[in-house]
């Protein structure tokens, strides 16, 4: 019997040797030490663009679109923004758990989620920017398709984020790929801002004068137009939003194809198998890891600060600063500045450490956020502040995704018996930031309603100006300070990070040695 089993093992080993000769001869060494090519890193990075392109377009323009183009009451707009983000947040840990339980396929474990969700996400995104002909159905329409798109994009982005752990086993390679990804993602925000802003900017939203002269004229880009014909211009702006969404959908599909064709998902080589556990037990295990909880909470507040700024900046530029015709250009400068400074922050974190990069990167923007509300409106000053904001946003983009793999590695070292939870780590980070974003957008839109926001108004009441100043200056500054205070207790410094790397490499070498011994034994038998 033992002889027969040995013969069977030898037969299986021979079959593996014929089909995958390099894998058997070298064990998993080629996979562990494999360096990613520039082409692979670029293809991987391109996959992050759809999330940022659509997210930027929605973040900067959805609020003003619902208020001034779809003509929704601010209360209903706040309900849509809050419920959509809250629903999106709930789906993140759910999808993360399902991804972690997904069996390996010929395309990998993450890729099937990415590819299958893409066509449906594109359709739902396009329908968000369509105004239904029945006014009574508008709220339900936007609520359904906004929630649907958020769910489908979660099915794309959670597996894509976790894919960081499966493109290479080396920390340096993952950090390098993350830097590529962040550069492309911030470039994606430029593309999203540029496409949405420039196409929509060519068809300015008609505004209605506020005051006693409502029956005479209304201003549109400084010219006087007959107020009895506003719907013609409104149709033009609605068509512009749909054209912009169509272009973004085409880019979304192209990026998904490049990711699928250009990136090979590396199968986990560890022989330690994760035990299937319940959803809530997985949550307790992940959230009970102290460094992860502190990292998530710190970035929760700093990300929330930038989300408040993003969600209200278009309204702030249009009404408080009076740059109704230039706000899309200001947003474009912000994103261009962020794109160009990503390589600088990648160099900075490798030279001075990731915690130092967090402190420096997120505090740069504080004096400029204070300046923008204290100084008198000036377009040149606004552009300078936009550049400084972009520098800080670049750090906020790069650092969370660069530090999350370090936390996952730390968890693996402390919990060697519990593997395969990478998707849960990434999904919960996204969950907390999205939920907080939903709360912030809902509260900010509701605050504008209480302040007396006038839909399509050429000017706004004084209370609206004060509210917008709080939403883009005082509140973000306070949130950034809270986030930095939390980061003071984050325990993974460079010494601990390098120690974890050494321990994990030793573990892989032991597994490689065990594989070699097993192969030799099979050959002897």
PDB file of C-alpha atoms in Angstrom, residues 158-447:
ATOM      1  CA  UNK A 158     -12.098  45.776  -3.259  1.00  0.00           C
ATOM      2  CA  UNK A 159     -10.572  42.863  -5.233  1.00  0.00           C
ATOM      3  CA  UNK A 160      -8.364  45.315  -7.113  1.00  0.00           C
ATOM      4  CA  UNK A 161      -7.072  46.822  -3.858  1.00  0.00           C
ATOM      5  CA  UNK A 162      -6.387  43.384  -2.385  1.00  0.00           C
ATOM      6  CA  UNK A 163      -4.600  42.432  -5.619  1.00  0.00           C
ATOM      7  CA  UNK A 164      -1.642  44.444  -4.256  1.00  0.00           C
ATOM      8  CA  UNK A 165      -0.803  41.468  -2.040  1.00  0.00           C
ATOM      9  CA  UNK A 166      -0.937  39.011  -4.964  1.00  0.00           C
ATOM     10  CA  UNK A 167       1.198  40.664  -7.620  1.00  0.00           C
ATOM     11  CA  UNK A 168       4.422  40.110  -5.658  1.00  0.00           C
ATOM     12  CA  UNK A 169       5.617  38.776  -2.327  1.00  0.00           C
ATOM     13  CA  UNK A 170       8.293  41.469  -1.993  1.00  0.00           C
ATOM     14  CA  UNK A 171       7.531  44.641   0.005  1.00  0.00           C
ATOM     15  CA  UNK A 172       9.696  46.789  -2.264  1.00  0.00           C
ATOM     16  CA  UNK A 173       7.898  45.547  -5.363  1.00  0.00           C
ATOM     17  CA  UNK A 174       4.497  46.152  -3.777  1.00  0.00           C
ATOM     18  CA  UNK A 175       5.522  49.645  -2.638  1.00  0.00           C
ATOM     19  CA  UNK A 176       6.814  50.429  -6.120  1.00  0.00           C
ATOM     20  CA  UNK A 177       3.629  49.110  -7.741  1.00  0.00           C
ATOM     21  CA  UNK A 178       1.583  51.144  -5.255  1.00  0.00           C
ATOM     22  CA  UNK A 179       3.488  54.294  -6.241  1.00  0.00           C
ATOM     23  CA  UNK A 180       2.708  53.567  -9.900  1.00  0.00           C
ATOM     24  CA  UNK A 181      -0.901  52.967  -8.968  1.00  0.00           C
ATOM     25  CA  UNK A 182      -1.228  56.161  -6.969  1.00  0.00           C
ATOM     26  CA  UNK A 183       0.308  58.192  -9.797  1.00  0.00           C
ATOM     27  CA  UNK A 184      -2.192  56.771 -12.267  1.00  0.00           C
ATOM     28  CA  UNK A 185      -5.070  57.135  -9.807  1.00  0.00           C
ATOM     29  CA  UNK A 186      -4.309  60.788  -9.186  1.00  0.00           C
ATOM     30  CA  UNK A 187      -3.940  61.182 -12.939  1.00  0.00           C
ATOM     31  CA  UNK A 188      -7.367  59.557 -13.091  1.00  0.00           C
ATOM     32  CA  UNK A 189      -8.731  62.323 -10.893  1.00  0.00           C
ATOM     33  CA  UNK A 190      -7.252  64.806 -13.374  1.00  0.00           C
ATOM     34  CA  UNK A 191      -8.942  62.968 -16.227  1.00  0.00           C
ATOM     35  CA  UNK A 192     -12.237  62.792 -14.350  1.00  0.00           C
ATOM     36  CA  UNK A 193     -12.083  66.463 -13.405  1.00  0.00           C
ATOM     37  CA  UNK A 194     -10.963  67.466 -16.892  1.00  0.00           C
ATOM     38  CA  UNK A 195     -13.558  65.467 -18.812  1.00  0.00           C
ATOM     39  CA  UNK A 196     -16.458  66.305 -16.539  1.00  0.00           C
ATOM     40  CA  UNK A 197     -15.417  69.888 -15.866  1.00  0.00           C
ATOM     41  CA  UNK A 198     -14.404  70.930 -19.362  1.00  0.00           C
ATOM     42  CA  UNK A 199     -17.320  69.319 -21.204  1.00  0.00           C
ATOM     43  CA  UNK A 200     -19.825  70.598 -18.662  1.00  0.00           C
ATOM     44  CA  UNK A 201     -18.052  73.956 -18.529  1.00  0.00           C
ATOM     45  CA  UNK A 202     -18.771  74.509 -22.214  1.00  0.00           C
ATOM     46  CA  UNK A 203     -22.474  74.502 -21.372  1.00  0.00           C
ATOM     47  CA  UNK A 204     -22.853  76.664 -18.284  1.00  0.00           C
ATOM     48  CA  UNK A 205     -25.746  75.913 -15.993  1.00  0.00           C
ATOM     49  CA  UNK A 206     -28.332  78.703 -16.288  1.00  0.00           C
ATOM     50  CA  UNK A 207     -28.818  80.589 -13.055  1.00  0.00           C
ATOM     51  CA  UNK A 208     -31.775  82.573 -11.790  1.00  0.00           C
ATOM     52  CA  UNK A 209     -31.368  86.004 -10.156  1.00  0.00           C
ATOM     53  CA  UNK A 210     -32.216  86.174  -6.476  1.00  0.00           C
ATOM     54  CA  UNK A 211     -34.113  89.278  -5.388  1.00  0.00           C
ATOM     55  CA  UNK A 212     -36.924  91.466  -6.658  1.00  0.00           C
ATOM     56  CA  UNK A 213     -35.911  91.471 -10.303  1.00  0.00           C
ATOM     57  CA  UNK A 214     -36.863  87.876 -10.995  1.00  0.00           C
ATOM     58  CA  UNK A 215     -39.077  88.689 -13.967  1.00  0.00           C
ATOM     59  CA  UNK A 216     -36.565  90.599 -16.060  1.00  0.00           C
ATOM     60  CA  UNK A 217     -33.348  88.788 -16.864  1.00  0.00           C
ATOM     61  CA  UNK A 218     -31.024  86.158 -15.555  1.00  0.00           C
ATOM     62  CA  UNK A 219     -27.279  86.056 -15.950  1.00  0.00           C
ATOM     63  CA  UNK A 220     -25.370  83.269 -17.641  1.00  0.00           C
ATOM     64  CA  UNK A 221     -21.591  83.699 -17.943  1.00  0.00           C
ATOM     65  CA  UNK A 222     -21.967  87.458 -17.633  1.00  0.00           C
ATOM     66  CA  UNK A 223     -24.425  87.773 -20.533  1.00  0.00           C
ATOM     67  CA  UNK A 224     -28.087  88.638 -20.223  1.00  0.00           C
ATOM     68  CA  UNK A 225     -30.551  86.059 -21.496  1.00  0.00           C
ATOM     69  CA  UNK A 226     -34.329  86.098 -21.594  1.00  0.00           C
ATOM     70  CA  UNK A 227     -35.516  84.435 -18.400  1.00  0.00           C
ATOM     71  CA  UNK A 228     -38.478  82.880 -20.191  1.00  0.00           C
ATOM     72  CA  UNK A 229     -36.104  80.510 -22.032  1.00  0.00           C
ATOM     73  CA  UNK A 230     -34.047  78.833 -19.276  1.00  0.00           C
ATOM     74  CA  UNK A 231     -35.029  75.298 -20.253  1.00  0.00           C
ATOM     75  CA  UNK A 232     -33.084  75.472 -23.535  1.00  0.00           C
ATOM     76  CA  UNK A 233     -29.840  76.088 -21.677  1.00  0.00           C
ATOM     77  CA  UNK A 234     -30.773  73.485 -19.063  1.00  0.00           C
ATOM     78  CA  UNK A 235     -31.212  70.856 -21.788  1.00  0.00           C
ATOM     79  CA  UNK A 236     -27.787  71.780 -23.105  1.00  0.00           C
ATOM     80  CA  UNK A 237     -26.117  71.285 -19.735  1.00  0.00           C
ATOM     81  CA  UNK A 238     -27.924  67.960 -19.240  1.00  0.00           C
ATOM     82  CA  UNK A 239     -26.667  66.716 -22.601  1.00  0.00           C
ATOM     83  CA  UNK A 240     -23.156  67.812 -21.662  1.00  0.00           C
ATOM     84  CA  UNK A 241     -23.280  65.717 -18.482  1.00  0.00           C
ATOM     85  CA  UNK A 242     -24.386  62.677 -20.478  1.00  0.00           C
ATOM     86  CA  UNK A 243     -21.607  63.141 -23.055  1.00  0.00           C
ATOM     87  CA  UNK A 244     -19.037  63.383 -20.262  1.00  0.00           C
ATOM     88  CA  UNK A 245     -20.389  60.228 -18.611  1.00  0.00           C
ATOM     89  CA  UNK A 246     -20.224  58.363 -21.935  1.00  0.00           C
ATOM     90  CA  UNK A 247     -16.550  59.253 -22.373  1.00  0.00           C
ATOM     91  CA  UNK A 248     -15.787  58.167 -18.796  1.00  0.00           C
ATOM     92  CA  UNK A 249     -17.600  54.852 -19.337  1.00  0.00           C
ATOM     93  CA  UNK A 250     -15.439  54.118 -22.393  1.00  0.00           C
ATOM     94  CA  UNK A 251     -12.269  54.798 -20.380  1.00  0.00           C
ATOM     95  CA  UNK A 252     -13.561  52.574 -17.553  1.00  0.00           C
ATOM     96  CA  UNK A 253     -13.928  49.601 -19.919  1.00  0.00           C
ATOM     97  CA  UNK A 254     -10.523  50.189 -21.548  1.00  0.00           C
ATOM     98  CA  UNK A 255      -8.743  50.279 -18.164  1.00  0.00           C
ATOM     99  CA  UNK A 256     -10.413  47.044 -17.039  1.00  0.00           C
ATOM    100  CA  UNK A 257      -9.262  45.296 -20.232  1.00  0.00           C
ATOM    101  CA  UNK A 258      -5.666  46.503 -19.778  1.00  0.00           C
ATOM    102  CA  UNK A 259      -5.635  45.304 -16.153  1.00  0.00           C
ATOM    103  CA  UNK A 260      -6.968  41.883 -17.092  1.00  0.00           C
ATOM    104  CA  UNK A 261      -4.566  41.377 -19.993  1.00  0.00           C
ATOM    105  CA  UNK A 262      -1.435  42.869 -18.417  1.00  0.00           C
ATOM    106  CA  UNK A 263      -1.400  41.588 -14.809  1.00  0.00           C
ATOM    107  CA  UNK A 264      -0.907  38.027 -13.601  1.00  0.00           C
ATOM    108  CA  UNK A 265      -2.327  37.279 -10.182  1.00  0.00           C
ATOM    109  CA  UNK A 266       0.187  35.369  -8.061  1.00  0.00           C
ATOM    110  CA  UNK A 267      -1.237  32.405  -6.196  1.00  0.00           C
ATOM    111  CA  UNK A 268      -0.505  32.433  -2.453  1.00  0.00           C
ATOM    112  CA  UNK A 269       2.387  30.036  -1.893  1.00  0.00           C
ATOM    113  CA  UNK A 270       1.996  29.644   1.863  1.00  0.00           C
ATOM    114  CA  UNK A 271       1.149  26.128   2.995  1.00  0.00           C
ATOM    115  CA  UNK A 272      -0.714  27.532   5.983  1.00  0.00           C
ATOM    116  CA  UNK A 273      -4.343  27.321   5.004  1.00  0.00           C
ATOM    117  CA  UNK A 274      -6.915  29.711   6.383  1.00  0.00           C
ATOM    118  CA  UNK A 275      -9.762  28.100   8.286  1.00  0.00           C
ATOM    119  CA  UNK A 276     -13.167  29.128   7.074  1.00  0.00           C
ATOM    120  CA  UNK A 277     -14.778  31.300   9.676  1.00  0.00           C
ATOM    121  CA  UNK A 278     -17.970  33.287  10.048  1.00  0.00           C
ATOM    122  CA  UNK A 279     -18.339  36.803   8.716  1.00  0.00           C
ATOM    123  CA  UNK A 280     -18.442  38.403  12.156  1.00  0.00           C
ATOM    124  CA  UNK A 281     -15.532  36.369  13.476  1.00  0.00           C
ATOM    125  CA  UNK A 282     -13.462  37.556  10.516  1.00  0.00           C
ATOM    126  CA  UNK A 283     -14.438  41.136  11.356  1.00  0.00           C
ATOM    127  CA  UNK A 284     -13.433  40.737  15.013  1.00  0.00           C
ATOM    128  CA  UNK A 285     -10.126  39.184  14.033  1.00  0.00           C
ATOM    129  CA  UNK A 286      -9.208  41.967  11.626  1.00  0.00           C
ATOM    130  CA  UNK A 287     -10.492  44.880  13.693  1.00  0.00           C
ATOM    131  CA  UNK A 288      -8.821  43.448  16.792  1.00  0.00           C
ATOM    132  CA  UNK A 289      -5.411  44.029  15.224  1.00  0.00           C
ATOM    133  CA  UNK A 290      -4.253  47.218  16.961  1.00  0.00           C
ATOM    134  CA  UNK A 291      -2.040  48.724  14.228  1.00  0.00           C
ATOM    135  CA  UNK A 292      -4.804  48.285  11.660  1.00  0.00           C
ATOM    136  CA  UNK A 293      -7.436  49.921  13.878  1.00  0.00           C
ATOM    137  CA  UNK A 294      -5.170  52.925  14.509  1.00  0.00           C
ATOM    138  CA  UNK A 295      -4.249  53.240  10.829  1.00  0.00           C
ATOM    139  CA  UNK A 296      -7.891  53.134   9.759  1.00  0.00           C
ATOM    140  CA  UNK A 297      -9.034  55.621  12.390  1.00  0.00           C
ATOM    141  CA  UNK A 298      -6.223  58.037  11.588  1.00  0.00           C
ATOM    142  CA  UNK A 299      -6.918  58.010   7.876  1.00  0.00           C
ATOM    143  CA  UNK A 300     -10.652  58.068   8.545  1.00  0.00           C
ATOM    144  CA  UNK A 301     -10.387  61.617   9.865  1.00  0.00           C
ATOM    145  CA  UNK A 302      -7.811  62.878   7.365  1.00  0.00           C
ATOM    146  CA  UNK A 303      -9.701  61.355   4.427  1.00  0.00           C
ATOM    147  CA  UNK A 304     -12.937  62.818   5.722  1.00  0.00           C
ATOM    148  CA  UNK A 305     -11.319  66.258   5.715  1.00  0.00           C
ATOM    149  CA  UNK A 306     -10.409  65.993   2.040  1.00  0.00           C
ATOM    150  CA  UNK A 307     -13.816  64.512   1.176  1.00  0.00           C
ATOM    151  CA  UNK A 308     -15.570  67.496   2.737  1.00  0.00           C
ATOM    152  CA  UNK A 309     -13.321  69.767   0.722  1.00  0.00           C
ATOM    153  CA  UNK A 310     -13.958  67.780  -2.463  1.00  0.00           C
ATOM    154  CA  UNK A 311     -17.727  67.612  -2.056  1.00  0.00           C
ATOM    155  CA  UNK A 312     -18.228  71.330  -1.437  1.00  0.00           C
ATOM    156  CA  UNK A 313     -15.392  72.944  -3.382  1.00  0.00           C
ATOM    157  CA  UNK A 314     -17.376  73.427  -6.596  1.00  0.00           C
ATOM    158  CA  UNK A 315     -20.141  75.251  -4.722  1.00  0.00           C
ATOM    159  CA  UNK A 316     -17.555  77.230  -2.726  1.00  0.00           C
ATOM    160  CA  UNK A 317     -15.788  78.423  -5.894  1.00  0.00           C
ATOM    161  CA  UNK A 318     -19.060  79.188  -7.657  1.00  0.00           C
ATOM    162  CA  UNK A 319     -20.843  81.119  -4.936  1.00  0.00           C
ATOM    163  CA  UNK A 320     -18.477  82.195  -2.136  1.00  0.00           C
ATOM    164  CA  UNK A 321     -15.481  83.064  -4.321  1.00  0.00           C
ATOM    165  CA  UNK A 322     -17.611  84.071  -7.306  1.00  0.00           C
ATOM    166  CA  UNK A 323     -15.693  81.952  -9.866  1.00  0.00           C
ATOM    167  CA  UNK A 324     -18.744  80.349 -11.429  1.00  0.00           C
ATOM    168  CA  UNK A 325     -17.092  80.117 -14.854  1.00  0.00           C
ATOM    169  CA  UNK A 326     -13.637  79.088 -13.573  1.00  0.00           C
ATOM    170  CA  UNK A 327     -14.255  76.531 -10.854  1.00  0.00           C
ATOM    171  CA  UNK A 328     -13.625  73.552 -13.174  1.00  0.00           C
ATOM    172  CA  UNK A 329     -10.200  75.008 -14.034  1.00  0.00           C
ATOM    173  CA  UNK A 330      -9.375  75.435 -10.331  1.00  0.00           C
ATOM    174  CA  UNK A 331     -10.313  71.794  -9.700  1.00  0.00           C
ATOM    175  CA  UNK A 332      -8.125  70.725 -12.617  1.00  0.00           C
ATOM    176  CA  UNK A 333      -5.130  72.583 -11.136  1.00  0.00           C
ATOM    177  CA  UNK A 334      -5.678  70.799  -7.806  1.00  0.00           C
ATOM    178  CA  UNK A 335      -5.564  67.380  -9.456  1.00  0.00           C
ATOM    179  CA  UNK A 336      -2.627  68.225 -11.731  1.00  0.00           C
ATOM    180  CA  UNK A 337      -0.633  69.367  -8.719  1.00  0.00           C
ATOM    181  CA  UNK A 338      -1.464  66.131  -6.920  1.00  0.00           C
ATOM    182  CA  UNK A 339      -0.411  64.018  -9.905  1.00  0.00           C
ATOM    183  CA  UNK A 340       2.949  65.723 -10.307  1.00  0.00           C
ATOM    184  CA  UNK A 341       3.867  65.420  -6.621  1.00  0.00           C
ATOM    185  CA  UNK A 342       3.127  61.681  -6.169  1.00  0.00           C
ATOM    186  CA  UNK A 343       6.739  60.727  -7.143  1.00  0.00           C
ATOM    187  CA  UNK A 344       8.036  63.241  -4.612  1.00  0.00           C
ATOM    188  CA  UNK A 345       6.040  61.652  -1.784  1.00  0.00           C
ATOM    189  CA  UNK A 346       7.183  58.183  -2.842  1.00  0.00           C
ATOM    190  CA  UNK A 347      10.790  59.370  -2.522  1.00  0.00           C
ATOM    191  CA  UNK A 348      10.004  61.146   0.759  1.00  0.00           C
ATOM    192  CA  UNK A 349       8.487  58.093   2.456  1.00  0.00           C
ATOM    193  CA  UNK A 350      11.415  55.872   1.446  1.00  0.00           C
ATOM    194  CA  UNK A 351      13.896  58.484   2.685  1.00  0.00           C
ATOM    195  CA  UNK A 352      12.249  59.638   5.925  1.00  0.00           C
ATOM    196  CA  UNK A 353       9.656  56.947   6.688  1.00  0.00           C
ATOM    197  CA  UNK A 354       5.922  56.676   6.198  1.00  0.00           C
ATOM    198  CA  UNK A 355       4.836  58.155   9.535  1.00  0.00           C
ATOM    199  CA  UNK A 356       6.910  61.281   8.911  1.00  0.00           C
ATOM    200  CA  UNK A 357       5.359  61.554   5.450  1.00  0.00           C
ATOM    201  CA  UNK A 358       1.893  61.456   7.034  1.00  0.00           C
ATOM    202  CA  UNK A 359       2.686  64.342   9.396  1.00  0.00           C
ATOM    203  CA  UNK A 360       4.308  66.521   6.750  1.00  0.00           C
ATOM    204  CA  UNK A 361       1.945  65.732   3.902  1.00  0.00           C
ATOM    205  CA  UNK A 362      -1.350  66.320   5.674  1.00  0.00           C
ATOM    206  CA  UNK A 363      -0.308  69.494   7.514  1.00  0.00           C
ATOM    207  CA  UNK A 364       0.865  71.362   4.407  1.00  0.00           C
ATOM    208  CA  UNK A 365      -2.677  72.191   3.400  1.00  0.00           C
ATOM    209  CA  UNK A 366      -3.818  73.632   6.762  1.00  0.00           C
ATOM    210  CA  UNK A 367      -2.506  77.234   6.409  1.00  0.00           C
ATOM    211  CA  UNK A 368      -3.855  77.431   2.869  1.00  0.00           C
ATOM    212  CA  UNK A 369      -7.321  76.262   3.900  1.00  0.00           C
ATOM    213  CA  UNK A 370      -7.355  79.035   6.498  1.00  0.00           C
ATOM    214  CA  UNK A 371      -6.073  81.601   3.993  1.00  0.00           C
ATOM    215  CA  UNK A 372      -8.743  80.869   1.378  1.00  0.00           C
ATOM    216  CA  UNK A 373     -11.545  81.987   3.694  1.00  0.00           C
ATOM    217  CA  UNK A 374      -9.745  84.936   5.335  1.00  0.00           C
ATOM    218  CA  UNK A 375      -8.460  86.727   2.249  1.00  0.00           C
ATOM    219  CA  UNK A 376     -10.654  88.585  -0.183  1.00  0.00           C
ATOM    220  CA  UNK A 377     -11.632  86.606  -3.272  1.00  0.00           C
ATOM    221  CA  UNK A 378      -8.748  86.572  -5.756  1.00  0.00           C
ATOM    222  CA  UNK A 379      -8.368  84.143  -8.656  1.00  0.00           C
ATOM    223  CA  UNK A 380      -4.543  84.079  -8.572  1.00  0.00           C
ATOM    224  CA  UNK A 381      -4.493  83.383  -4.823  1.00  0.00           C
ATOM    225  CA  UNK A 382      -7.076  80.660  -5.374  1.00  0.00           C
ATOM    226  CA  UNK A 383      -4.834  78.964  -7.943  1.00  0.00           C
ATOM    227  CA  UNK A 384      -1.875  79.090  -5.519  1.00  0.00           C
ATOM    228  CA  UNK A 385      -4.027  77.500  -2.821  1.00  0.00           C
ATOM    229  CA  UNK A 386      -5.180  74.904  -5.351  1.00  0.00           C
ATOM    230  CA  UNK A 387      -1.560  73.919  -6.039  1.00  0.00           C
ATOM    231  CA  UNK A 388      -0.783  73.588  -2.318  1.00  0.00           C
ATOM    232  CA  UNK A 389      -3.947  71.558  -1.776  1.00  0.00           C
ATOM    233  CA  UNK A 390      -2.894  69.207  -4.570  1.00  0.00           C
ATOM    234  CA  UNK A 391       0.458  68.573  -2.873  1.00  0.00           C
ATOM    235  CA  UNK A 392      -1.315  67.532   0.321  1.00  0.00           C
ATOM    236  CA  UNK A 393      -3.957  65.495  -1.509  1.00  0.00           C
ATOM    237  CA  UNK A 394      -1.149  63.507  -3.207  1.00  0.00           C
ATOM    238  CA  UNK A 395       0.131  62.438   0.211  1.00  0.00           C
ATOM    239  CA  UNK A 396      -3.400  61.550   1.319  1.00  0.00           C
ATOM    240  CA  UNK A 397      -3.814  59.415  -1.806  1.00  0.00           C
ATOM    241  CA  UNK A 398      -0.507  57.554  -1.584  1.00  0.00           C
ATOM    242  CA  UNK A 399       0.100  56.895   2.096  1.00  0.00           C
ATOM    243  CA  UNK A 400      -2.960  54.807   3.131  1.00  0.00           C
ATOM    244  CA  UNK A 401      -2.429  52.320   0.314  1.00  0.00           C
ATOM    245  CA  UNK A 402       1.311  52.241   0.928  1.00  0.00           C
ATOM    246  CA  UNK A 403       0.848  51.527   4.643  1.00  0.00           C
ATOM    247  CA  UNK A 404      -1.963  48.955   4.421  1.00  0.00           C
ATOM    248  CA  UNK A 405       0.346  46.166   3.124  1.00  0.00           C
ATOM    249  CA  UNK A 406       2.618  46.800   6.119  1.00  0.00           C
ATOM    250  CA  UNK A 407      -0.326  46.217   8.462  1.00  0.00           C
ATOM    251  CA  UNK A 408      -1.307  43.018   6.613  1.00  0.00           C
ATOM    252  CA  UNK A 409       2.281  41.737   6.916  1.00  0.00           C
ATOM    253  CA  UNK A 410       2.281  42.583  10.625  1.00  0.00           C
ATOM    254  CA  UNK A 411      -0.959  40.632  11.037  1.00  0.00           C
ATOM    255  CA  UNK A 412       0.547  37.627   9.230  1.00  0.00           C
ATOM    256  CA  UNK A 413       3.546  37.630  11.549  1.00  0.00           C
ATOM    257  CA  UNK A 414       1.393  37.752  14.678  1.00  0.00           C
ATOM    258  CA  UNK A 415      -1.285  35.369  13.345  1.00  0.00           C
ATOM    259  CA  UNK A 416       0.462  32.794  11.149  1.00  0.00           C
ATOM    260  CA  UNK A 417      -2.488  30.414  11.443  1.00  0.00           C
ATOM    261  CA  UNK A 418      -4.928  32.989   9.989  1.00  0.00           C
ATOM    262  CA  UNK A 419      -4.122  33.766   6.375  1.00  0.00           C
ATOM    263  CA  UNK A 420      -6.145  34.835   3.349  1.00  0.00           C
ATOM    264  CA  UNK A 421      -7.869  37.869   4.917  1.00  0.00           C
ATOM    265  CA  UNK A 422      -6.254  40.522   2.704  1.00  0.00           C
ATOM    266  CA  UNK A 423      -9.538  41.525   1.056  1.00  0.00           C
ATOM    267  CA  UNK A 424     -11.178  42.088   4.458  1.00  0.00           C
ATOM    268  CA  UNK A 425      -8.369  44.449   5.519  1.00  0.00           C
ATOM    269  CA  UNK A 426      -8.754  46.532   2.385  1.00  0.00           C
ATOM    270  CA  UNK A 427     -12.550  46.451   2.334  1.00  0.00           C
ATOM    271  CA  UNK A 428     -12.866  47.710   5.909  1.00  0.00           C
ATOM    272  CA  UNK A 429     -10.588  50.644   5.253  1.00  0.00           C
ATOM    273  CA  UNK A 430     -12.782  51.577   2.295  1.00  0.00           C
ATOM    274  CA  UNK A 431     -15.889  50.904   4.407  1.00  0.00           C
ATOM    275  CA  UNK A 432     -15.016  53.420   7.107  1.00  0.00           C
ATOM    276  CA  UNK A 433     -13.919  56.140   4.697  1.00  0.00           C
ATOM    277  CA  UNK A 434     -17.006  55.736   2.516  1.00  0.00           C
ATOM    278  CA  UNK A 435     -19.408  55.680   5.437  1.00  0.00           C
ATOM    279  CA  UNK A 436     -17.828  58.803   6.867  1.00  0.00           C
ATOM    280  CA  UNK A 437     -17.977  60.386   3.428  1.00  0.00           C
ATOM    281  CA  UNK A 438     -21.689  59.603   3.188  1.00  0.00           C
ATOM    282  CA  UNK A 439     -22.335  61.155   6.562  1.00  0.00           C
ATOM    283  CA  UNK A 440     -20.294  64.243   5.686  1.00  0.00           C
ATOM    284  CA  UNK A 441     -21.955  64.770   2.297  1.00  0.00           C
ATOM    285  CA  UNK A 442     -25.415  64.233   3.741  1.00  0.00           C
ATOM    286  CA  UNK A 443     -24.789  66.635   6.612  1.00  0.00           C
ATOM    287  CA  UNK A 444     -23.154  69.248   4.376  1.00  0.00           C
ATOM    288  CA  UNK A 445     -26.003  69.222   1.849  1.00  0.00           C
ATOM    289  CA  UNK A 446     -28.563  69.329   4.668  1.00  0.00           C
ATOM    290  CA  UNK A 447     -26.652  72.235   6.224  1.00  0.00           C
TER     291      UNK A 447
END
